[in-house]
GROMACS .gro file of C-alpha atoms in nm:
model
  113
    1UNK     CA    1 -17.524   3.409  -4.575
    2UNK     CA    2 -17.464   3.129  -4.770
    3UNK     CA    3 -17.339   3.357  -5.088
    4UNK     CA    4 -16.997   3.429  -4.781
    5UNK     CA    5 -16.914   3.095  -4.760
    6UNK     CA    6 -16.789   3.042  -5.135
    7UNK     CA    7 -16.572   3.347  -5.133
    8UNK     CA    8 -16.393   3.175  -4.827
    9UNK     CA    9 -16.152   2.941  -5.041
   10UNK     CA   10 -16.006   3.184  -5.294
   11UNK     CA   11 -15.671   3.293  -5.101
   12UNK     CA   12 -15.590   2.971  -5.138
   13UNK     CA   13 -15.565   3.002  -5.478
   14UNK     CA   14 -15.200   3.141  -5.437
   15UNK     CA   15 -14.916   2.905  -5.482
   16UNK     CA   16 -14.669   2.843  -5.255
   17UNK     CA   17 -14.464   3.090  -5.120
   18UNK     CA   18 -14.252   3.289  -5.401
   19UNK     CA   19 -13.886   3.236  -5.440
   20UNK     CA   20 -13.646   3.425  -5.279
   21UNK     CA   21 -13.633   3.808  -5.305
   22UNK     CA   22 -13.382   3.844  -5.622
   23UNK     CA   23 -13.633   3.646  -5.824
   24UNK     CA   24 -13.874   3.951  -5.839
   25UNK     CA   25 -13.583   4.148  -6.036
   26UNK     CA   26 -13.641   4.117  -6.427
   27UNK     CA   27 -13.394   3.796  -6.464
   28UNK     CA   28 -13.063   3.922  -6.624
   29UNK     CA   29 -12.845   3.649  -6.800
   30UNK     CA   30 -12.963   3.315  -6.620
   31UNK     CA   31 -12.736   3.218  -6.349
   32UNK     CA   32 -12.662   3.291  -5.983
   33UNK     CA   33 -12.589   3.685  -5.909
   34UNK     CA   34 -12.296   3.838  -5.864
   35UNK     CA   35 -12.340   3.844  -5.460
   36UNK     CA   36 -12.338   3.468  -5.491
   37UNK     CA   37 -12.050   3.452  -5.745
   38UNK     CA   38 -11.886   3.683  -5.451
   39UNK     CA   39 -11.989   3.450  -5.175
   40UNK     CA   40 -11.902   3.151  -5.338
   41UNK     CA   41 -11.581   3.287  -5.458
   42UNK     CA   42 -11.481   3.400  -5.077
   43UNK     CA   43 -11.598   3.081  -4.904
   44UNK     CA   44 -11.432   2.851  -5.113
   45UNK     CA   45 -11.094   3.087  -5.076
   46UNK     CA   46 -10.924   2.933  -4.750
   47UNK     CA   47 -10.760   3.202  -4.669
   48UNK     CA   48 -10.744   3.263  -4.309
   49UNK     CA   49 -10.733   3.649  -4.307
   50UNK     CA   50 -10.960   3.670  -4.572
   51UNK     CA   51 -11.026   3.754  -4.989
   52UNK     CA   52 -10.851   4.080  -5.146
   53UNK     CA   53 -11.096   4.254  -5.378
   54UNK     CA   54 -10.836   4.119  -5.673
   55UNK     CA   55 -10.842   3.811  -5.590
   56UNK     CA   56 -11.236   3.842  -5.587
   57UNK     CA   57 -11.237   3.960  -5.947
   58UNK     CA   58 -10.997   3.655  -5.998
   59UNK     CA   59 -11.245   3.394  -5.915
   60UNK     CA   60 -11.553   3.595  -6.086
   61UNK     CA   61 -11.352   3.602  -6.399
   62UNK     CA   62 -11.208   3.233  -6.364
   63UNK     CA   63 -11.582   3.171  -6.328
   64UNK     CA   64 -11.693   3.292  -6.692
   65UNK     CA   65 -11.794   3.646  -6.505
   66UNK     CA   66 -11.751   3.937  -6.722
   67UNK     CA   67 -11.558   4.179  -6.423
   68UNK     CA   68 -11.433   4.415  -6.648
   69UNK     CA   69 -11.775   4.521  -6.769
   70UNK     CA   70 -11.951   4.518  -6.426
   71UNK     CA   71 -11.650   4.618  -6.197
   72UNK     CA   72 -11.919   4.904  -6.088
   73UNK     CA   73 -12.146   4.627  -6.003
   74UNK     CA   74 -11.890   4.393  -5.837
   75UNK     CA   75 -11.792   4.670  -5.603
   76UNK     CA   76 -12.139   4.724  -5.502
   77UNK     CA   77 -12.223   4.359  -5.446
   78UNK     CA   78 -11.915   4.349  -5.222
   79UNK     CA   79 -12.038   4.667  -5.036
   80UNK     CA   80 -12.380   4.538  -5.014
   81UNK     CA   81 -12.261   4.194  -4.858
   82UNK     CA   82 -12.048   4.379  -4.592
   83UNK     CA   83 -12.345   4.622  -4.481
   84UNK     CA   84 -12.594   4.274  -4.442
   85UNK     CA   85 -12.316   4.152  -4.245
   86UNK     CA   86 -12.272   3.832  -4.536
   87UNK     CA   87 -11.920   3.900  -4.504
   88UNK     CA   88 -11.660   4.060  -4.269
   89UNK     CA   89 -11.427   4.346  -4.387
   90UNK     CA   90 -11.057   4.240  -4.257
   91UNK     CA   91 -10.882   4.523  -4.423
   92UNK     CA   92 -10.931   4.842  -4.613
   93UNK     CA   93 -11.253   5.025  -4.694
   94UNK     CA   94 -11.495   5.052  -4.901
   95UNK     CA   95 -11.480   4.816  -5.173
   96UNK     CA   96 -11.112   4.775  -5.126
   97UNK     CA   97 -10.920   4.531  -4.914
   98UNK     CA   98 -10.993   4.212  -4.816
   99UNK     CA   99 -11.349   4.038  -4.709
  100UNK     CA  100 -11.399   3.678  -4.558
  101UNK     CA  101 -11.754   3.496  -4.444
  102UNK     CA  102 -11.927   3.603  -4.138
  103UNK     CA  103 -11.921   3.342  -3.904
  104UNK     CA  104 -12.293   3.301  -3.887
  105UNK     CA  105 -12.311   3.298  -4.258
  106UNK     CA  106 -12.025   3.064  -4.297
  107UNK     CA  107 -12.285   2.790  -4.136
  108UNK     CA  108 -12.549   2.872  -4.392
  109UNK     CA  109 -12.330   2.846  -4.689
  110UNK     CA  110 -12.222   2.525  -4.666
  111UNK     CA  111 -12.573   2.401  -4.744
  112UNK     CA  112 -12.679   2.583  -5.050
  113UNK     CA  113 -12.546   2.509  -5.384
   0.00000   0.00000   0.00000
């Protein structure tokens, strides 16, 4: 019985918990995704009925983001964020029209960076 007790300790072996999700994807270019870019991009936009998809691709490219080569991947991100419920379509559809912050995301937000 005693040979039990030393295989006890070994899960503890594992670090602390792993980052968040995205960090399990092979790391593209260093720096926050384009969901973030998106989400940083809408909630710092103060307008009240929300972010046109242009204006989006404004920010991302006033932010050193290449949108011209991932306008696929922009749209996507946008898509994604509306299905999680991240942020609210006001107008449009699909990847078109205009997108603000949730309200309950709008409270987490603030506190990242």
């Amino acid at each position: 019985s005693s040979m039990t007790v030393s295989l006890a300790p070994a899960p503890a072996a594992a670090p602390a918990k792993p980052a968040k999700k995205k960090a399990a994807k092979p790391a593209k270019k260093a720096g926050p995704s384009v969901g973030d870019l998106i989400l940083k991009a809408v909630s710092a936009s103060k307008e009240r009925s929300g972010v046109s998809l242009a204006a989006l691709k404004k920010a991302l490219a006033a932010g050193g983001y290449d949108v011209d080569k991932n306008k696929a991947r922009v749209k996507t991100a946008v898509k994604k964020l509306v299905l999680k419920g991240t942020l609210v379509q006001t107008k449009g559809t699909g990847a078109s029209g205009s997108f603000k912050m949730s309200k309950k995301t709008e409270t987490k937000i603030c506190c990242f960076h």
